[in-house]
Short mmCIF file of C-alpha atoms and ligand atoms in Angstrom, two decimals:
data_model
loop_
_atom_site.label_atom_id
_atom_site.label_comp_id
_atom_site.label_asym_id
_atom_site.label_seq_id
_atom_site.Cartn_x
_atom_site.Cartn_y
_atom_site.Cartn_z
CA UNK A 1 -29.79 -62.42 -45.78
CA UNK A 2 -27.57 -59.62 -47.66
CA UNK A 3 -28.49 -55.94 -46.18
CA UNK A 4 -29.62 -53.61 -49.10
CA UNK A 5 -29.99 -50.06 -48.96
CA UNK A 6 -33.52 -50.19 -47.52
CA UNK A 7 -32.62 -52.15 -44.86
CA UNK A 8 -30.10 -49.38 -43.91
CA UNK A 9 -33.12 -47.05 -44.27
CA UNK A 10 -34.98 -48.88 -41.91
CA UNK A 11 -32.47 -49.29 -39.39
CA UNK A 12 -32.11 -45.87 -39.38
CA UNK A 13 -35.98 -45.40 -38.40
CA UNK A 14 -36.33 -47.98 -36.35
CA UNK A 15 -33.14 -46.36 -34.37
CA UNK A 16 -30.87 -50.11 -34.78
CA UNK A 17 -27.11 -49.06 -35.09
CA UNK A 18 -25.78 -49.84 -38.42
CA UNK A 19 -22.11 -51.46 -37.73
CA UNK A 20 -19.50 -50.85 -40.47
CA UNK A 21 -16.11 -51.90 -40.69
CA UNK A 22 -13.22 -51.90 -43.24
CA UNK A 23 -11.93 -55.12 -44.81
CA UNK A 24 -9.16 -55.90 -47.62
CA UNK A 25 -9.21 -59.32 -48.11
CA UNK A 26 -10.81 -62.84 -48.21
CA UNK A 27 -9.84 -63.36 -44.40
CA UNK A 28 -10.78 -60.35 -42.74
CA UNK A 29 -13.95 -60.14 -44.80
CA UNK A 30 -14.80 -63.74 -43.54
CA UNK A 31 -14.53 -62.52 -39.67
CA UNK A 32 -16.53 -59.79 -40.14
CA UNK A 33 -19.12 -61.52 -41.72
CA UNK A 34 -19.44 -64.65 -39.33
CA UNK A 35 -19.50 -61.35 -36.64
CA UNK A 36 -22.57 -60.13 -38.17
CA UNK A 37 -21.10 -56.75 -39.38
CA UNK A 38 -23.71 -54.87 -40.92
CA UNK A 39 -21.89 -53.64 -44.14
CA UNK A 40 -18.30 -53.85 -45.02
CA UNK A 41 -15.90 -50.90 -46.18
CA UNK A 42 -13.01 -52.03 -48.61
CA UNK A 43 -11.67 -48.35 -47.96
CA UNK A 44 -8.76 -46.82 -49.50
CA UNK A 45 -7.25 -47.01 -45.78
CA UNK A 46 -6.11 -49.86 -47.40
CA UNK A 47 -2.99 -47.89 -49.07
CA UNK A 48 -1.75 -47.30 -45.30
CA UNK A 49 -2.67 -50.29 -43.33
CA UNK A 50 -2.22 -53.04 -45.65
CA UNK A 51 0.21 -51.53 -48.83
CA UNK A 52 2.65 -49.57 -45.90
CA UNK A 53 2.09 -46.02 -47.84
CA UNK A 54 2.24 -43.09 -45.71
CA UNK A 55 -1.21 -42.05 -46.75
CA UNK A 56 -4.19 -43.12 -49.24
CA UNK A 57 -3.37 -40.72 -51.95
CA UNK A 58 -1.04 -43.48 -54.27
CA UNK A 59 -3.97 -45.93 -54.08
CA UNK A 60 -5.55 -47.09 -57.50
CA UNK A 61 -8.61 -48.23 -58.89
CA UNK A 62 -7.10 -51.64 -60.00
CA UNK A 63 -5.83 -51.83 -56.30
CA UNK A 64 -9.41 -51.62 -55.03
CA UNK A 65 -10.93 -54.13 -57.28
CA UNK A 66 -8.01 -56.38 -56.51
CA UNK A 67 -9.00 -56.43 -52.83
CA UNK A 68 -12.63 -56.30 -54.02
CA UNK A 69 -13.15 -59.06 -55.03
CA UNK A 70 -11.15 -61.24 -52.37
CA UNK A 71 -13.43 -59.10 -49.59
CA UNK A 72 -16.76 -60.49 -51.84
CA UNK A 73 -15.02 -64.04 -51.84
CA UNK A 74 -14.94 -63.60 -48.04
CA UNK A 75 -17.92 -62.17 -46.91
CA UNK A 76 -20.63 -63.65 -49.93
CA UNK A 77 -23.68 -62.23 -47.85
CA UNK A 78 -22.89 -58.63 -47.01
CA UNK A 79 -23.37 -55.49 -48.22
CA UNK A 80 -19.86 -54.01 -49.70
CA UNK A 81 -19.11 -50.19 -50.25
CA UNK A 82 -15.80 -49.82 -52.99
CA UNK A 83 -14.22 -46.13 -52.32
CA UNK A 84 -12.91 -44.79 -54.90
CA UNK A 85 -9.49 -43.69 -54.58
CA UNK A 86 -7.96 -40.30 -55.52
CA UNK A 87 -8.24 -39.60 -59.07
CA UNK A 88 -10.71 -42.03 -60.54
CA UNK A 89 -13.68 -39.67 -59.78
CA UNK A 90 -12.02 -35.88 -60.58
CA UNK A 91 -11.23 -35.98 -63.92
CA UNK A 92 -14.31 -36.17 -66.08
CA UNK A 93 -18.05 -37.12 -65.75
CA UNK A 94 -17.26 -40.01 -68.11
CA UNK A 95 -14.60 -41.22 -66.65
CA UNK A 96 -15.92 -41.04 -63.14
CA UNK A 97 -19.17 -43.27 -64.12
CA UNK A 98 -16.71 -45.81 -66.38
CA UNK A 99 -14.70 -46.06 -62.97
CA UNK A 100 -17.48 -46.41 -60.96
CA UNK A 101 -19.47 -49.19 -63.11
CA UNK A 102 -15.95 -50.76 -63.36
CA UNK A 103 -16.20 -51.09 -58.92
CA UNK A 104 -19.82 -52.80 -59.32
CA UNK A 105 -18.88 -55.09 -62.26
CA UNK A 106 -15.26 -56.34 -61.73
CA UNK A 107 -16.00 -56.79 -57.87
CA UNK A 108 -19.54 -57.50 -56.26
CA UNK A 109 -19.83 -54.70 -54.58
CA UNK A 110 -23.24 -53.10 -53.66
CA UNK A 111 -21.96 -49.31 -53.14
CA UNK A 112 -19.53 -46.91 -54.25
CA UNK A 113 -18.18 -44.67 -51.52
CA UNK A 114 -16.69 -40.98 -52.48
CA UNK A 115 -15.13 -37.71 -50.28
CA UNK A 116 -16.60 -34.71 -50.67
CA UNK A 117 -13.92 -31.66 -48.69
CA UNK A 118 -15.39 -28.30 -48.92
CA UNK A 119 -12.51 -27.62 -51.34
CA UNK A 120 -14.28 -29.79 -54.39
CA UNK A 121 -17.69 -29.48 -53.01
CA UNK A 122 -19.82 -28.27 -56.37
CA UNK A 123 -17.96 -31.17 -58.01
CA UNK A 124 -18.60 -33.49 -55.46
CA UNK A 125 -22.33 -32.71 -55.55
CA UNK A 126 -22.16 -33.17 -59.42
CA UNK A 127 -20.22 -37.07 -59.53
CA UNK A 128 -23.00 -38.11 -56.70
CA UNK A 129 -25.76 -37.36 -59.08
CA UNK A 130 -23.73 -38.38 -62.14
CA UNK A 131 -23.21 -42.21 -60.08
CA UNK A 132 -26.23 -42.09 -58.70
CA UNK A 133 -28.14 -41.76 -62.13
CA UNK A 134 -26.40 -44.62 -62.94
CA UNK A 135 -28.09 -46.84 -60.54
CA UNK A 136 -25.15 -46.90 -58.78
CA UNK A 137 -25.99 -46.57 -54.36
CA UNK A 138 -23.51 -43.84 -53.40
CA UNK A 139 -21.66 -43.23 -50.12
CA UNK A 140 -21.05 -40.03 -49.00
CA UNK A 141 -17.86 -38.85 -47.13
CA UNK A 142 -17.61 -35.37 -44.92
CA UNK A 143 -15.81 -33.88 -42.04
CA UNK A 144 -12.46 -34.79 -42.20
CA UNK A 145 -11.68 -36.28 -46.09
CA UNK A 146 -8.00 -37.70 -45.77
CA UNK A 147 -7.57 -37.44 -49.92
CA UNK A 148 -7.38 -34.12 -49.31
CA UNK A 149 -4.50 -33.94 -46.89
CA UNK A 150 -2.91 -31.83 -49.20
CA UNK A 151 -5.08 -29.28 -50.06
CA UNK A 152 -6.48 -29.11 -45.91
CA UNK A 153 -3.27 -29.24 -44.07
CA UNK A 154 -3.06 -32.64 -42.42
CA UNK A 155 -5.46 -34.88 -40.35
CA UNK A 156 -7.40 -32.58 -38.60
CA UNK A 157 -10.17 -32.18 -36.77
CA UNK A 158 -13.15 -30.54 -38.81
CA UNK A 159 -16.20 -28.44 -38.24
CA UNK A 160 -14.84 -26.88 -34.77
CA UNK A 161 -15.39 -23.28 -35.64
CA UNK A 162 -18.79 -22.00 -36.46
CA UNK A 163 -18.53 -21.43 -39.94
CA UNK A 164 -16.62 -25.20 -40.77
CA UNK A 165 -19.62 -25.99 -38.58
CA UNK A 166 -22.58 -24.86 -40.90
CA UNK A 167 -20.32 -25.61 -43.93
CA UNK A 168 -20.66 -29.20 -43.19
CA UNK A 169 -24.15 -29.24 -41.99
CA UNK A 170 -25.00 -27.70 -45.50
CA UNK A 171 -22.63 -30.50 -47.77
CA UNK A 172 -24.78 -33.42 -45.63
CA UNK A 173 -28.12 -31.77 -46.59
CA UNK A 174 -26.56 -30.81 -50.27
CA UNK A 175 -25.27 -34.84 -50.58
CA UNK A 176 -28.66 -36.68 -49.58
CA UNK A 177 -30.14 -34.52 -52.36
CA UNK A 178 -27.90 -35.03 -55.13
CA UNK A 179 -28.62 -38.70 -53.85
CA UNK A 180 -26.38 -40.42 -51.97
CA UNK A 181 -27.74 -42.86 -49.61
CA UNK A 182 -25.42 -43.07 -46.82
CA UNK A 183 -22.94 -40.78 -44.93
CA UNK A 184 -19.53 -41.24 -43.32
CA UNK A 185 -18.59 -38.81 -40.96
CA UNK A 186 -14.89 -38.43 -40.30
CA UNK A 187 -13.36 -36.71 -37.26
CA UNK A 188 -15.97 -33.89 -36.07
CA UNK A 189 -17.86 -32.91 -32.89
CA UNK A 190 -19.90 -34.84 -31.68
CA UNK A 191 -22.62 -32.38 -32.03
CA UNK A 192 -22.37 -31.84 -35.72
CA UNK A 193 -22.66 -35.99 -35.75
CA UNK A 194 -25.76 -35.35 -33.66
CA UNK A 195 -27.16 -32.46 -35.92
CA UNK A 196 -26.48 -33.76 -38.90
CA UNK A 197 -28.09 -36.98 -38.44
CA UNK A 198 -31.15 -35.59 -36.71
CA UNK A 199 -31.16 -33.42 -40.18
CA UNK A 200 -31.25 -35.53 -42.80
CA UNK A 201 -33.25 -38.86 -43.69
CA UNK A 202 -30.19 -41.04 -44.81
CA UNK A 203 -28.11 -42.89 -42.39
CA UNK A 204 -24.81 -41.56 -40.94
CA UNK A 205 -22.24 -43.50 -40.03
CA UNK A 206 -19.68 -41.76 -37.94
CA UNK A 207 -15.47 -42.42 -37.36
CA UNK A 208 -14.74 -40.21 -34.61
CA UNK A 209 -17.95 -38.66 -34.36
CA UNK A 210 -19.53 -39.20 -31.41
CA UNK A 211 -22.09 -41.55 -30.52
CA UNK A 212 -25.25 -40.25 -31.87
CA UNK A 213 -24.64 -41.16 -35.83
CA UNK A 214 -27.06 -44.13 -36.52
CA UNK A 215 -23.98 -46.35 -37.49
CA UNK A 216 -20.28 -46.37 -36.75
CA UNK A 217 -17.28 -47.44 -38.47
CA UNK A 218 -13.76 -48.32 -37.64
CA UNK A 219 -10.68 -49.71 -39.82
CA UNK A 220 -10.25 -53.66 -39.01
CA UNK A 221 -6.28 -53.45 -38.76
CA UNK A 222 -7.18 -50.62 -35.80
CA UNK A 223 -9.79 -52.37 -33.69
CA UNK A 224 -7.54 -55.80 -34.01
CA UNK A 225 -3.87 -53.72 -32.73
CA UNK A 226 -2.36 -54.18 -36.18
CA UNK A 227 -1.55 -50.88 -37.45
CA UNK A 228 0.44 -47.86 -36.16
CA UNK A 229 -2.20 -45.33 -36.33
CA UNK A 230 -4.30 -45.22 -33.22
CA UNK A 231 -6.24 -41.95 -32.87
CA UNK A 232 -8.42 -41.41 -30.04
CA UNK A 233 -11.65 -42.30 -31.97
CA UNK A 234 -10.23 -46.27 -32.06
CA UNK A 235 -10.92 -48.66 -29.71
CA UNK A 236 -8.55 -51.39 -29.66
CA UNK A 237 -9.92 -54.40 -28.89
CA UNK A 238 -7.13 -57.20 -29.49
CA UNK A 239 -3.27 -56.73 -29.92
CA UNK A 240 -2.34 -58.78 -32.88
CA UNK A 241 0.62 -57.19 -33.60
CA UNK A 242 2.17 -58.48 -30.92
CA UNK A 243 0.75 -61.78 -30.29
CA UNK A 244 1.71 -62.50 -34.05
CA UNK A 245 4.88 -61.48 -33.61
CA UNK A 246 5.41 -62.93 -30.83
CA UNK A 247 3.71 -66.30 -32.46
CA UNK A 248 5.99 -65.91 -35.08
CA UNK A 249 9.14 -65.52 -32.86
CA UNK A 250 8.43 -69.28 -31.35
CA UNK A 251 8.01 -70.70 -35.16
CA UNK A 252 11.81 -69.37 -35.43
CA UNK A 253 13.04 -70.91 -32.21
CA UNK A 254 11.05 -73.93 -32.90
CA UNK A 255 13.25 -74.05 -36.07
CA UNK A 256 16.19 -73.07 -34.88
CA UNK A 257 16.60 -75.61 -31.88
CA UNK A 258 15.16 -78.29 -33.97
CA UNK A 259 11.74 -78.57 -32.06
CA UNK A 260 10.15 -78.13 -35.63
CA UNK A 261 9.31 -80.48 -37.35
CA UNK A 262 8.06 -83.17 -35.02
CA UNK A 263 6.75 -86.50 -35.78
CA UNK A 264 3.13 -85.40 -36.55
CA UNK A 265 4.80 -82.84 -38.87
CA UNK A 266 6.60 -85.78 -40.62
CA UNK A 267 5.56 -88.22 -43.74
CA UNK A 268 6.89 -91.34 -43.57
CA UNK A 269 7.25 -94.26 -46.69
CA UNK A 270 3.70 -97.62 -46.42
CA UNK A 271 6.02 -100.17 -44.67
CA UNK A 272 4.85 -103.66 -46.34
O1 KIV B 1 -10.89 -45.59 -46.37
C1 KIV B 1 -11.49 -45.88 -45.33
O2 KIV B 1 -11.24 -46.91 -44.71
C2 KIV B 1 -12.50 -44.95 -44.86
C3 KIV B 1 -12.98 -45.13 -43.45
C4 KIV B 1 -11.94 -44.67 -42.51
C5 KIV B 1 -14.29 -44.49 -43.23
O3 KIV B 1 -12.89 -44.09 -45.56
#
């Protein structure tokens, strides 16, 4: 049966780890459900690890409703969180709701997922409520927030000085009341992870923070050893990369030295 945001709620309670993890199309979302992952991401990480941009900033809207809806065709009976990418929730209330109905409507998916930085956080606080009143389930996003790579200097660490610290302790108590029901934690001590989620009453789901989150969640293309990007928070549990490369390299000699095709491989005329 399809998790809903109570069930999330319980799990949380009832101290059951809530496994998350990021999918982009109608194969990967098909894995993850016949694994039994808990809730599935369609992130914007999908600008990097399946577009080959640099960073997630050039992802669109129609991008993530494209992948959307192949991730729903995969994975019919799980929970799906749509981010939004950068720039379909900054410019206007009415544009952020029409963008975020669009993510529920076009693609089957159960949850919108925004970032809240410290730069934007009054706004941020604002488009949760604004979502949320629209019956919408919204995902939180704090610590590290990669849209804003720009505005915070690169991927870095977050919360390690005192004042960071609080800072972010204050946005996860500020976010469950403006009404989000879930929080992703990106790239902070392990004790803030721990604080935070002994603070507030909605689950957290960390990436890179710690172990005491009541979920965690990791980018499929990162676990599997398909992507370049493999910060210390990833554990790698396959390398695809190579084996399909390497899987790939015997296709070409098979071709080349006219292994491929072989009579199996072959149609042949009825003979009377
Ligand atoms: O976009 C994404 O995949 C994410 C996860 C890394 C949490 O936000």
């Amino acid at each position: 049966m399809m998790k809903n945001v109570l069930s999330f709620q319980k799990m949380k309670m009832k101290n059951k780890k809530i496994v998350m993890l990021t999918a982009y199309d109608y194969p990967s979302a098909k894995y993850a459900e016949i694994a039994n992952v808990d809730v599935l991401l369609v992130g914007d990480t999908l600008g990097m690890v399946v577009l080959g941009y640099e960073n997630t900033l050039q992802v669109t809207l129609d991008d993530i409703i494209y992948h959307t809806k192949a991730v729903r065709r995969g994975a019919k009976n799980t929970f799906i969180i749509a981010d939004m990418p950068f720039g379909s929730y900054h410019i206007s209330d009415e544009e952020t709701r029409k963008n975020a109905i669009r993510l529920i409507t076009e693609t089957g998916a159960n949850a919108v997922k925004l970032e809240g930085g410290s730069e934007n956080r009054l706004a941020t606080i604002k488009t949760i409520r604004s979502i949320s009143d629209c019956e919408i389930p919204v995902v939180a996003h704090l610590g590290l927030t990669p849209q804003s790579i720009n505005s915070i200097g690169g991927y870095k660490i977050q919360g390690k000085k005192d004042a960071q610290y609080q800072q972010i302790l204050q946005q996860a108590i500020d976010v469950e009341k403006a009404g989000a029901f879930m929080l992703v934690l990106e790239a902070i001590p392990e004790k803030l992870g721990k604080e935070i989620s002994e603070n507030i009453s909605i689950p957290t789901v960390g990436i890179g923070a710690g172990k005491y989150t009541d979920g965690q969640v990791l980018v499929y293309h990162d676990i599997l050893g398909m992507s370049d990007f493999q910060p210390k928070f990833v554990k790698k549990y396959a390398n695809l990369e190579e084996l399909i490369s390497n899987k790939i390299g015997e296709y070409c000699d098979d071709v080349k030295s006219e292994k491929f095709p072989q009579k199996e491989n072959i149609y042949y005329p009825i003979e009377d």
